[in-house]
Amino acid sequence: MATSPKDTRGHDARAESGLPRERLVVVGNGMASLRFLERLTEIAPGRYDITCIGAEPTVAYNRVLLSSLLGGEVDEAACAFRGLDWYADHGIRLITGAPATRIDRENGYVRVGETHVLPFDRLVLAVGSLPIRLPKPGMDLPGVITFRDLADVAAIRKAAVQHARAIVIGGGLLGLEAAVGLARLGVETTLLHVMDRLMERQLDHHAAALVKRAMEARGVRVILKADTARLEGDGRVERLVLADGTALPADLVVMSVGVRPSVALAQDAGLAVGRGITVDDRMTTSDPQIFALGECAEHRGQIYGLVEPAYEHAETLARHLAGEPAEYRGTALSTSLKVSGLPVFSAGIVDTPDDAEAIVLSDPGAGLYRKLLVRDGKLIGAVFVGDIAEQGACKGLIRSGDPIENVDDLMFGRPVPEPLAA
């Protein structure tokens, strides 16, 4: 889709001088890629001749809503961000359903598919992550599906017929969302997690127990310390066998045990790669003309699989390519979500270290739990379940390292001032 770039909000010195604009190719059309394009065209409209290519057949969509889409709470249209007209109006050539297959750094082009070639002056890699499949027997049987994109949702819904028995492997955020989505469809659902608590990276044992109870209230059977040994079936999956010999019948198995950054394209091109594509504070790879952001990027040894850091990557890179000073210093991770209607928030350290104090408010009957972790008068971690109204204040204090002025305000909420007398 070729269009003429529009510049209605600013001027570009290169264009005014009569020089051709730099060719910017963006590989990947997910949430991070779209946020980058939005910010770049806002900050420096018309500065680059932009082409964006995506492997999926659709434009960028909201992956956060996949579980709601699976459970029928929203339709596919509700997951959309921008229509094709937005790309056209901002002079962006968008190519969908076309994976990039090779980067030729010496000659400055990206090969799309087997034959199409896109030359670039600057290249952005926003290629995301790939779902992990457990290296256990039977994982390639029909009926074993990952939960990562729109195609996965369609495949799960097709397999989740009436009276089907589904097993979700993985007690992280995506696994919980997949299980809740299946339960909403009326499917008999079992969630397996190898650890002793759900979402162990974000929740302590008490908070995780409340989340487990909320899952079970929605009809999801939860089995912890469940180590999958193998899948069995004649022609398609029929049962899952645990390491202790327990056999669980299954017509559908949803794999949600994590993701790994997609690095093959960068690695084949000779870029520096660790667990992800290595970038500096300006999201620049080992090649100064090539950049990476989002789930595929590794910054200071850290890989982020969340939306907030990806958006911060996008902001940093957009400003850098617009010629503005910008540096990414890392993201203080936090999680805020609803599990079966139960609000959950965590940030910073989850389990109490020896040199910190835990301040706890717990009301199991009301499904309410709050824990603040304090060291030397500063907040280093917070876990809330049921009422997360003070999450913004907690995130701010953890990130800034400022001393806590009033612990009660964080634990019980700031008092509402009484109205002035008339």
Tab-separated table of C-alpha atoms in Angstrom:
chain	number	residue	atom	x	y	z
A	1	MET	CA	0.000	0.000	0.000
A	2	ALA	CA	1.954	3.010	-1.238
A	3	THR	CA	0.915	6.497	-0.225
A	4	SER	CA	2.398	9.968	-0.255
A	5	PRO	CA	3.621	11.152	3.138
A	6	LYS	CA	1.706	14.043	4.614
A	7	ASP	CA	3.389	16.699	6.762
A	8	THR	CA	0.754	18.939	8.292
A	9	ARG	CA	2.346	19.540	11.692
A	10	GLY	CA	5.983	20.355	10.989
A	11	HIS	CA	8.788	20.648	8.468
A	12	ASP	CA	11.671	18.378	7.594
A	13	ALA	CA	14.972	20.013	6.728
A	14	ARG	CA	16.040	17.107	4.513
A	15	ALA	CA	12.876	17.325	2.430
A	16	GLU	CA	13.106	21.114	2.166
A	17	SER	CA	16.696	20.849	0.922
A	18	GLY	CA	15.554	18.635	-1.936
A	19	LEU	CA	17.352	15.557	-0.610
A	20	PRO	CA	15.416	12.284	-0.624
A	21	ARG	CA	14.037	11.243	2.739
A	22	GLU	CA	15.720	8.398	4.569
A	23	ARG	CA	14.048	5.045	4.036
A	24	LEU	CA	12.886	3.582	7.337
A	25	VAL	CA	11.717	-0.036	7.357
A	26	VAL	CA	9.954	-1.399	10.455
A	27	VAL	CA	9.809	-5.192	10.754
A	28	GLY	CA	6.855	-6.157	12.915
A	29	ASN	CA	3.375	-4.683	13.253
A	30	GLY	CA	2.475	-5.341	16.867
A	31	MET	CA	1.662	-3.058	19.793
A	32	ALA	CA	5.245	-1.792	20.245
A	33	SER	CA	5.679	-1.146	16.527
A	34	LEU	CA	2.425	0.805	16.287
A	35	ARG	CA	3.233	2.948	19.325
A	36	PHE	CA	6.628	3.744	17.774
A	37	LEU	CA	5.009	4.733	14.465
A	38	GLU	CA	2.420	6.874	16.242
A	39	ARG	CA	5.039	8.773	18.199
A	40	LEU	CA	7.496	9.158	15.306
A	41	THR	CA	4.878	10.536	12.919
A	42	GLU	CA	3.691	12.874	15.656
A	43	ILE	CA	7.139	14.170	16.616
A	44	ALA	CA	8.728	14.213	13.153
A	45	PRO	CA	5.974	14.053	10.521
A	46	GLY	CA	7.269	13.491	7.007
A	47	ARG	CA	10.865	13.014	8.082
A	48	TYR	CA	11.131	9.396	6.928
A	49	ASP	CA	9.861	7.337	4.017
A	50	ILE	CA	8.320	4.553	6.142
A	51	THR	CA	7.439	0.972	5.284
A	52	CYS	CA	6.081	-1.393	7.934
A	53	ILE	CA	5.831	-5.141	7.394
A	54	GLY	CA	4.030	-7.640	9.622
A	55	ALA	CA	3.925	-11.430	9.546
A	56	GLU	CA	0.305	-11.610	10.717
A	57	PRO	CA	-2.442	-10.958	8.145
A	58	THR	CA	-4.068	-8.215	10.242
A	59	VAL	CA	-3.005	-4.754	11.391
A	60	ALA	CA	-1.717	-4.282	14.952
A	61	TYR	CA	-4.240	-5.258	17.630
A	62	ASN	CA	-4.534	-5.296	21.410
A	63	ARG	CA	-3.074	-8.597	22.639
A	64	VAL	CA	-4.165	-7.729	26.179
A	65	LEU	CA	-7.756	-8.451	25.103
A	66	LEU	CA	-7.081	-11.925	23.714
A	67	SER	CA	-8.558	-13.695	26.751
A	68	SER	CA	-11.661	-11.499	26.569
A	69	LEU	CA	-11.919	-12.324	22.870
A	70	LEU	CA	-11.525	-16.023	23.633
A	71	GLY	CA	-14.291	-15.892	26.249
A	72	GLY	CA	-16.646	-13.953	23.982
A	73	GLU	CA	-16.628	-10.759	26.074
A	74	VAL	CA	-15.441	-8.671	23.118
A	75	ASP	CA	-15.327	-9.155	19.376
A	76	GLU	CA	-12.326	-8.839	17.088
A	77	ALA	CA	-13.215	-5.267	16.164
A	78	ALA	CA	-12.811	-4.231	19.811
A	79	CYS	CA	-9.195	-5.443	19.704
A	80	ALA	CA	-8.243	-3.155	16.789
A	81	PHE	CA	-6.173	-0.009	17.310
A	82	ARG	CA	-5.830	1.717	13.928
A	83	GLY	CA	-7.484	1.075	10.603
A	84	LEU	CA	-5.724	0.930	7.260
A	85	ASP	CA	-6.693	4.553	6.666
A	86	TRP	CA	-4.487	5.683	9.568
A	87	TYR	CA	-1.387	4.180	7.970
A	88	ALA	CA	-2.289	5.724	4.617
A	89	ASP	CA	-2.967	9.142	6.140
A	90	HIS	CA	0.465	9.095	7.784
A	91	GLY	CA	2.313	8.043	4.656
A	92	ILE	CA	3.171	4.568	5.927
A	93	ARG	CA	3.291	1.669	3.478
A	94	LEU	CA	1.862	-1.302	5.339
A	95	ILE	CA	2.505	-4.867	4.205
A	96	THR	CA	0.693	-7.588	6.183
A	97	GLY	CA	0.899	-11.362	6.079
A	98	ALA	CA	4.500	-11.132	4.937
A	99	PRO	CA	7.314	-12.287	7.230
A	100	ALA	CA	10.791	-10.834	6.825
A	101	THR	CA	13.167	-13.660	5.910
A	102	ARG	CA	16.591	-12.014	5.634
A	103	ILE	CA	18.484	-8.840	6.455
A	104	ASP	CA	21.331	-7.889	4.116
A	105	ARG	CA	23.266	-5.303	6.122
A	106	GLU	CA	26.003	-4.828	3.517
A	107	ASN	CA	23.578	-3.866	0.757
A	108	GLY	CA	20.940	-2.367	3.053
A	109	TYR	CA	17.814	-4.329	2.320
A	110	VAL	CA	15.283	-6.651	3.937
A	111	ARG	CA	13.935	-9.613	2.032
A	112	VAL	CA	10.233	-10.251	2.505
A	113	GLY	CA	9.063	-13.766	1.704
A	114	GLU	CA	11.225	-15.376	-0.952
A	115	THR	CA	11.568	-12.663	-3.579
A	116	HIS	CA	10.440	-9.183	-2.455
A	117	VAL	CA	13.197	-6.775	-1.397
A	118	LEU	CA	12.850	-3.571	0.656
A	119	PRO	CA	15.870	-1.241	0.747
A	120	PHE	CA	16.470	0.709	3.953
A	121	ASP	CA	18.647	3.440	5.378
A	122	ARG	CA	17.483	2.635	8.894
A	123	LEU	CA	15.831	-0.525	10.131
A	124	VAL	CA	13.708	-1.169	13.232
A	125	LEU	CA	13.168	-4.713	14.493
A	126	ALA	CA	9.967	-5.134	16.508
A	127	VAL	CA	9.581	-8.850	15.910
A	128	GLY	CA	8.279	-9.814	19.355
A	129	SER	CA	8.533	-13.263	20.914
A	130	LEU	CA	7.761	-16.875	20.112
A	131	PRO	CA	5.696	-19.103	22.422
A	132	ILE	CA	7.603	-21.890	24.157
A	133	ARG	CA	6.500	-25.504	23.817
A	134	LEU	CA	7.623	-27.897	26.520
A	135	PRO	CA	10.171	-30.424	25.200
A	136	LYS	CA	8.025	-33.370	26.237
A	137	PRO	CA	6.649	-36.297	24.187
A	138	GLY	CA	3.369	-35.652	22.398
A	139	MET	CA	3.611	-31.863	22.230
A	140	ASP	CA	3.229	-31.993	18.453
A	141	LEU	CA	-0.117	-33.835	18.571
A	142	PRO	CA	-3.127	-32.116	16.989
A	143	GLY	CA	-5.151	-30.390	19.679
A	144	VAL	CA	-2.092	-28.886	21.387
A	145	ILE	CA	-2.267	-25.130	20.862
A	146	THR	CA	-0.314	-22.110	22.072
A	147	PHE	CA	-2.069	-18.924	23.225
A	148	ARG	CA	-0.370	-15.953	21.673
A	149	ASP	CA	-2.243	-14.339	18.783
A	150	LEU	CA	-5.555	-14.062	16.932
A	151	ALA	CA	-4.929	-17.275	15.022
A	152	ASP	CA	-4.428	-19.120	18.320
A	153	VAL	CA	-7.713	-17.740	19.670
A	154	ALA	CA	-9.535	-18.935	16.556
A	155	ALA	CA	-7.920	-22.384	16.831
A	156	ILE	CA	-8.792	-22.712	20.534
A	157	ARG	CA	-12.403	-21.649	20.002
A	158	LYS	CA	-12.752	-24.147	17.148
A	159	ALA	CA	-11.369	-26.942	19.342
A	160	ALA	CA	-13.352	-25.953	22.440
A	161	VAL	CA	-16.573	-27.656	21.386
A	162	GLN	CA	-19.380	-28.516	23.781
A	163	HIS	CA	-18.386	-31.031	26.489
A	164	ALA	CA	-14.699	-30.686	25.558
A	165	ARG	CA	-12.163	-31.125	28.341
A	166	ALA	CA	-9.391	-28.542	28.227
A	167	ILE	CA	-6.069	-28.380	30.063
A	168	VAL	CA	-4.027	-25.196	30.269
A	169	ILE	CA	-0.339	-25.651	31.098
A	170	GLY	CA	1.182	-22.616	32.801
A	171	GLY	CA	0.135	-20.545	35.815
A	172	GLY	CA	1.510	-17.216	34.658
A	173	LEU	CA	-0.587	-14.308	33.447
A	174	LEU	CA	-1.328	-15.703	29.976
A	175	GLY	CA	-2.157	-19.139	31.337
A	176	LEU	CA	-4.662	-17.701	33.796
A	177	GLU	CA	-6.226	-15.616	31.053
A	178	ALA	CA	-6.526	-18.619	28.745
A	179	ALA	CA	-8.146	-20.709	31.491
A	180	VAL	CA	-10.643	-17.977	32.362
A	181	GLY	CA	-11.487	-17.516	28.679
A	182	LEU	CA	-12.143	-21.237	28.247
A	183	ALA	CA	-14.256	-21.351	31.401
A	184	ARG	CA	-16.384	-18.509	30.024
A	185	LEU	CA	-17.064	-20.706	26.990
A	186	GLY	CA	-18.443	-23.355	29.308
A	187	VAL	CA	-15.525	-25.714	28.741
A	188	GLU	CA	-14.409	-28.040	31.557
A	189	THR	CA	-11.000	-26.487	32.275
A	190	THR	CA	-8.022	-27.599	34.357
A	191	LEU	CA	-5.014	-25.340	34.933
A	192	LEU	CA	-1.657	-26.992	35.652
A	193	HIS	CA	1.305	-25.137	37.132
A	194	VAL	CA	4.651	-26.660	38.025
A	195	MET	CA	5.336	-24.180	40.859
A	196	ASP	CA	3.757	-24.106	44.323
A	197	ARG	CA	1.755	-20.933	43.621
A	198	LEU	CA	0.230	-19.094	40.676
A	199	MET	CA	2.067	-16.115	39.161
A	200	GLU	CA	5.037	-16.692	41.462
A	201	ARG	CA	7.007	-13.844	39.864
A	202	GLN	CA	4.319	-11.287	40.693
A	203	LEU	CA	2.504	-12.617	43.786
A	204	ASP	CA	3.444	-13.899	47.223
A	205	HIS	CA	1.807	-17.044	48.618
A	206	HIS	CA	-1.082	-15.237	50.297
A	207	ALA	CA	-2.044	-13.212	47.223
A	208	ALA	CA	-1.624	-16.234	44.954
A	209	ALA	CA	-3.983	-18.239	47.194
A	210	LEU	CA	-6.674	-15.584	46.731
A	211	VAL	CA	-6.189	-15.678	42.969
A	212	LYS	CA	-6.411	-19.491	43.022
A	213	ARG	CA	-9.673	-19.260	44.937
A	214	ALA	CA	-11.045	-16.767	42.408
A	215	MET	CA	-10.087	-19.093	39.536
A	216	GLU	CA	-11.806	-22.039	41.204
A	217	ALA	CA	-14.918	-19.937	41.829
A	218	ARG	CA	-15.148	-19.524	38.048
A	219	GLY	CA	-15.045	-23.294	37.540
A	220	VAL	CA	-11.333	-23.688	36.770
A	221	ARG	CA	-9.694	-26.647	38.502
A	222	VAL	CA	-6.171	-25.637	39.592
A	223	ILE	CA	-3.425	-28.190	40.220
A	224	LEU	CA	-0.111	-26.878	41.581
A	225	LYS	CA	3.264	-28.641	41.600
A	226	ALA	CA	2.037	-30.365	38.454
A	227	ASP	CA	4.967	-31.481	36.303
A	228	THR	CA	3.857	-32.578	32.825
A	229	ALA	CA	5.593	-35.774	31.694
A	230	ARG	CA	3.972	-36.361	28.303
A	231	LEU	CA	0.881	-36.072	26.146
A	232	GLU	CA	-0.749	-39.127	24.646
A	233	GLY	CA	-3.362	-39.825	22.003
A	234	ASP	CA	-4.183	-41.725	18.829
A	235	GLY	CA	-4.071	-39.173	16.027
A	236	ARG	CA	-4.754	-36.236	18.374
A	237	VAL	CA	-4.292	-35.411	22.039
A	238	GLU	CA	-6.434	-37.510	24.403
A	239	ARG	CA	-4.712	-37.321	27.779
A	240	LEU	CA	-1.955	-35.578	29.709
A	241	VAL	CA	0.225	-37.655	32.034
A	242	LEU	CA	1.924	-35.991	35.018
A	243	ALA	CA	5.340	-36.977	36.373
A	244	ASP	CA	3.657	-38.769	39.299
A	245	GLY	CA	1.729	-40.982	36.859
A	246	THR	CA	-1.626	-39.182	37.134
A	247	ALA	CA	-3.471	-39.229	33.786
A	248	LEU	CA	-5.834	-36.363	32.976
A	249	PRO	CA	-8.238	-36.697	30.020
A	250	ALA	CA	-7.922	-33.865	27.506
A	251	ASP	CA	-9.518	-32.971	24.192
A	252	LEU	CA	-7.582	-29.691	24.045
A	253	VAL	CA	-4.274	-28.634	25.613
A	254	VAL	CA	-3.321	-24.958	25.653
A	255	MET	CA	0.388	-24.318	26.120
A	256	SER	CA	1.207	-21.130	28.024
A	257	VAL	CA	4.590	-21.690	29.641
A	258	GLY	CA	6.285	-18.514	28.499
A	259	VAL	CA	7.873	-16.933	25.449
A	260	ARG	CA	11.363	-16.400	24.087
A	261	PRO	CA	12.499	-13.350	22.087
A	262	SER	CA	12.475	-13.790	18.333
A	263	VAL	CA	16.169	-13.404	17.458
A	264	ALA	CA	16.721	-15.626	14.400
A	265	LEU	CA	16.471	-12.791	11.865
A	266	ALA	CA	18.945	-10.626	13.781
A	267	GLN	CA	21.265	-13.529	14.519
A	268	ASP	CA	21.426	-14.557	10.870
A	269	ALA	CA	22.342	-10.966	10.003
A	270	GLY	CA	25.285	-11.032	12.411
A	271	LEU	CA	23.819	-8.644	14.996
A	272	ALA	CA	24.819	-9.043	18.641
A	273	VAL	CA	22.336	-11.341	20.364
A	274	GLY	CA	22.065	-12.556	23.955
A	275	ARG	CA	18.736	-13.904	25.080
A	276	GLY	CA	17.278	-11.075	22.983
A	277	ILE	CA	18.601	-8.618	20.400
A	278	THR	CA	21.133	-6.527	22.314
A	279	VAL	CA	20.432	-2.774	22.388
A	280	ASP	CA	21.896	0.269	24.116
A	281	ASP	CA	20.065	3.107	25.884
A	282	ARG	CA	18.889	4.481	22.512
A	283	MET	CA	17.570	1.094	21.384
A	284	THR	CA	20.452	0.796	18.895
A	285	THR	CA	21.769	-2.674	18.063
A	286	SER	CA	25.396	-3.530	17.315
A	287	ASP	CA	24.757	-1.995	13.888
A	288	PRO	CA	24.240	1.797	14.244
A	289	GLN	CA	21.622	1.801	11.481
A	290	ILE	CA	19.524	-0.973	13.010
A	291	PHE	CA	17.341	-0.693	16.124
A	292	ALA	CA	15.190	-3.057	18.161
A	293	LEU	CA	12.334	-2.584	20.612
A	294	GLY	CA	9.699	-4.489	22.527
A	295	GLU	CA	9.812	-8.134	23.507
A	296	CYS	CA	12.669	-9.008	21.146
A	297	ALA	CA	15.064	-6.436	22.661
A	298	GLU	CA	17.552	-7.101	25.462
A	299	HIS	CA	18.580	-3.951	27.344
A	300	ARG	CA	21.279	-4.095	30.021
A	301	GLY	CA	20.760	-7.837	30.283
A	302	GLN	CA	17.010	-7.463	30.849
A	303	ILE	CA	14.175	-8.715	28.653
A	304	TYR	CA	10.688	-7.365	29.233
A	305	GLY	CA	7.571	-9.245	28.162
A	306	LEU	CA	5.117	-6.523	29.128
A	307	VAL	CA	3.379	-3.677	27.341
A	308	GLU	CA	4.636	-0.788	29.503
A	309	PRO	CA	8.373	-1.331	28.836
A	310	ALA	CA	7.661	-1.861	25.133
A	311	TYR	CA	5.892	1.494	24.983
A	312	GLU	CA	8.825	3.138	26.768
A	313	HIS	CA	11.144	1.579	24.170
A	314	ALA	CA	8.924	3.030	21.442
A	315	GLU	CA	8.971	6.507	22.976
A	316	THR	CA	12.754	6.469	23.348
A	317	LEU	CA	13.404	5.300	19.800
A	318	ALA	CA	10.888	7.699	18.256
A	319	ARG	CA	12.579	10.638	19.960
A	320	HIS	CA	16.034	9.417	19.025
A	321	LEU	CA	15.136	9.014	15.340
A	322	ALA	CA	13.483	12.422	15.422
A	323	GLY	CA	16.817	13.910	16.484
A	324	GLU	CA	15.841	14.573	20.074
A	325	PRO	CA	17.882	13.493	23.121
A	326	ALA	CA	16.423	10.303	24.549
A	327	GLU	CA	17.679	7.479	26.727
A	328	TYR	CA	16.015	4.368	28.073
A	329	ARG	CA	17.262	3.422	31.545
A	330	GLY	CA	15.047	0.414	32.223
A	331	THR	CA	11.562	-0.121	33.623
A	332	ALA	CA	10.509	-0.862	37.191
A	333	LEU	CA	8.167	-3.757	36.533
A	334	SER	CA	4.618	-3.824	37.812
A	335	THR	CA	1.560	-5.929	37.084
A	336	SER	CA	-2.046	-4.777	37.197
A	337	LEU	CA	-4.861	-7.037	36.039
A	338	LYS	CA	-8.179	-8.644	36.872
A	339	VAL	CA	-8.424	-12.390	37.424
A	340	SER	CA	-12.049	-13.543	37.297
A	341	GLY	CA	-13.078	-10.007	38.256
A	342	LEU	CA	-10.570	-9.857	41.143
A	343	PRO	CA	-8.239	-6.835	40.856
A	344	VAL	CA	-4.563	-7.708	41.384
A	345	PHE	CA	-1.510	-5.432	41.517
A	346	SER	CA	2.156	-6.020	42.275
A	347	ALA	CA	5.318	-3.996	41.848
A	348	GLY	CA	8.918	-4.294	42.917
A	349	ILE	CA	9.949	-7.067	45.305
A	350	VAL	CA	7.256	-9.643	46.102
A	351	ASP	CA	8.688	-11.925	48.806
A	352	THR	CA	9.936	-10.253	51.985
A	353	PRO	CA	13.752	-10.007	52.186
A	354	ASP	CA	15.513	-10.330	55.558
A	355	ASP	CA	16.429	-6.641	55.706
A	356	ALA	CA	12.908	-5.321	55.003
A	357	GLU	CA	9.674	-4.959	56.958
A	358	ALA	CA	6.355	-6.317	55.673
A	359	ILE	CA	3.248	-4.319	56.552
A	360	VAL	CA	0.185	-6.469	55.887
A	361	LEU	CA	-3.582	-5.951	55.815
A	362	SER	CA	-5.586	-9.132	55.222
A	363	ASP	CA	-9.321	-9.847	55.070
A	364	PRO	CA	-9.727	-13.260	53.370
A	365	GLY	CA	-13.516	-13.173	53.698
A	366	ALA	CA	-13.673	-10.008	51.617
A	367	GLY	CA	-10.932	-11.186	49.254
A	368	LEU	CA	-8.787	-8.237	50.360
A	369	TYR	CA	-5.017	-8.324	50.826
A	370	ARG	CA	-2.391	-5.590	50.930
A	371	LYS	CA	1.314	-5.944	51.616
A	372	LEU	CA	3.891	-3.169	51.602
A	373	LEU	CA	7.604	-3.969	51.773
A	374	VAL	CA	9.615	-1.191	53.381
A	375	ARG	CA	13.388	-0.854	53.739
A	376	ASP	CA	14.970	2.184	55.445
A	377	GLY	CA	11.716	4.091	55.165
A	378	LYS	CA	11.425	3.511	51.421
A	379	LEU	CA	8.925	1.357	49.536
A	380	ILE	CA	10.607	-1.513	47.689
A	381	GLY	CA	7.572	-3.665	46.879
A	382	ALA	CA	3.791	-3.888	47.025
A	383	VAL	CA	1.195	-6.620	46.502
A	384	PHE	CA	-2.524	-5.753	46.465
A	385	VAL	CA	-5.515	-8.030	45.876
A	386	GLY	CA	-9.143	-6.885	45.854
A	387	ASP	CA	-8.564	-3.134	46.149
A	388	ILE	CA	-5.729	-1.639	44.110
A	389	ALA	CA	-6.680	2.024	44.353
A	390	GLU	CA	-3.226	3.083	45.608
A	391	GLN	CA	-1.282	1.332	42.859
A	392	GLY	CA	-0.228	4.577	41.179
A	393	ALA	CA	1.255	6.001	44.379
A	394	CYS	CA	3.094	2.745	45.082
A	395	LYS	CA	4.566	2.543	41.578
A	396	GLY	CA	5.758	6.132	41.856
A	397	LEU	CA	7.470	5.587	45.215
A	398	ILE	CA	9.171	2.361	44.117
A	399	ARG	CA	10.510	4.008	40.973
A	400	SER	CA	11.636	7.262	42.605
A	401	GLY	CA	13.073	5.790	45.789
A	402	ASP	CA	11.624	8.705	47.762
A	403	PRO	CA	10.881	8.162	51.468
A	404	ILE	CA	7.311	7.213	52.407
A	405	GLU	CA	5.540	10.175	54.016
A	406	ASN	CA	2.576	8.252	55.419
A	407	VAL	CA	2.308	4.465	55.317
A	408	ASP	CA	-1.374	4.604	56.309
A	409	ASP	CA	-2.188	6.522	53.113
A	410	LEU	CA	-0.781	3.649	51.046
A	411	MET	CA	-2.371	0.945	53.153
A	412	PHE	CA	-5.825	2.437	53.712
A	413	GLY	CA	-6.033	5.169	51.062
A	414	ARG	CA	-5.836	8.897	51.414
A	415	PRO	CA	-8.692	10.398	53.443
A	416	VAL	CA	-11.299	12.264	51.429
A	417	PRO	CA	-11.452	15.891	52.617
A	418	GLU	CA	-14.765	16.945	54.067
A	419	PRO	CA	-16.682	19.533	52.043
A	420	LEU	CA	-16.487	23.093	53.235
A	421	ALA	CA	-19.520	24.332	55.107
A	422	ALA	CA	-21.762	26.573	53.086
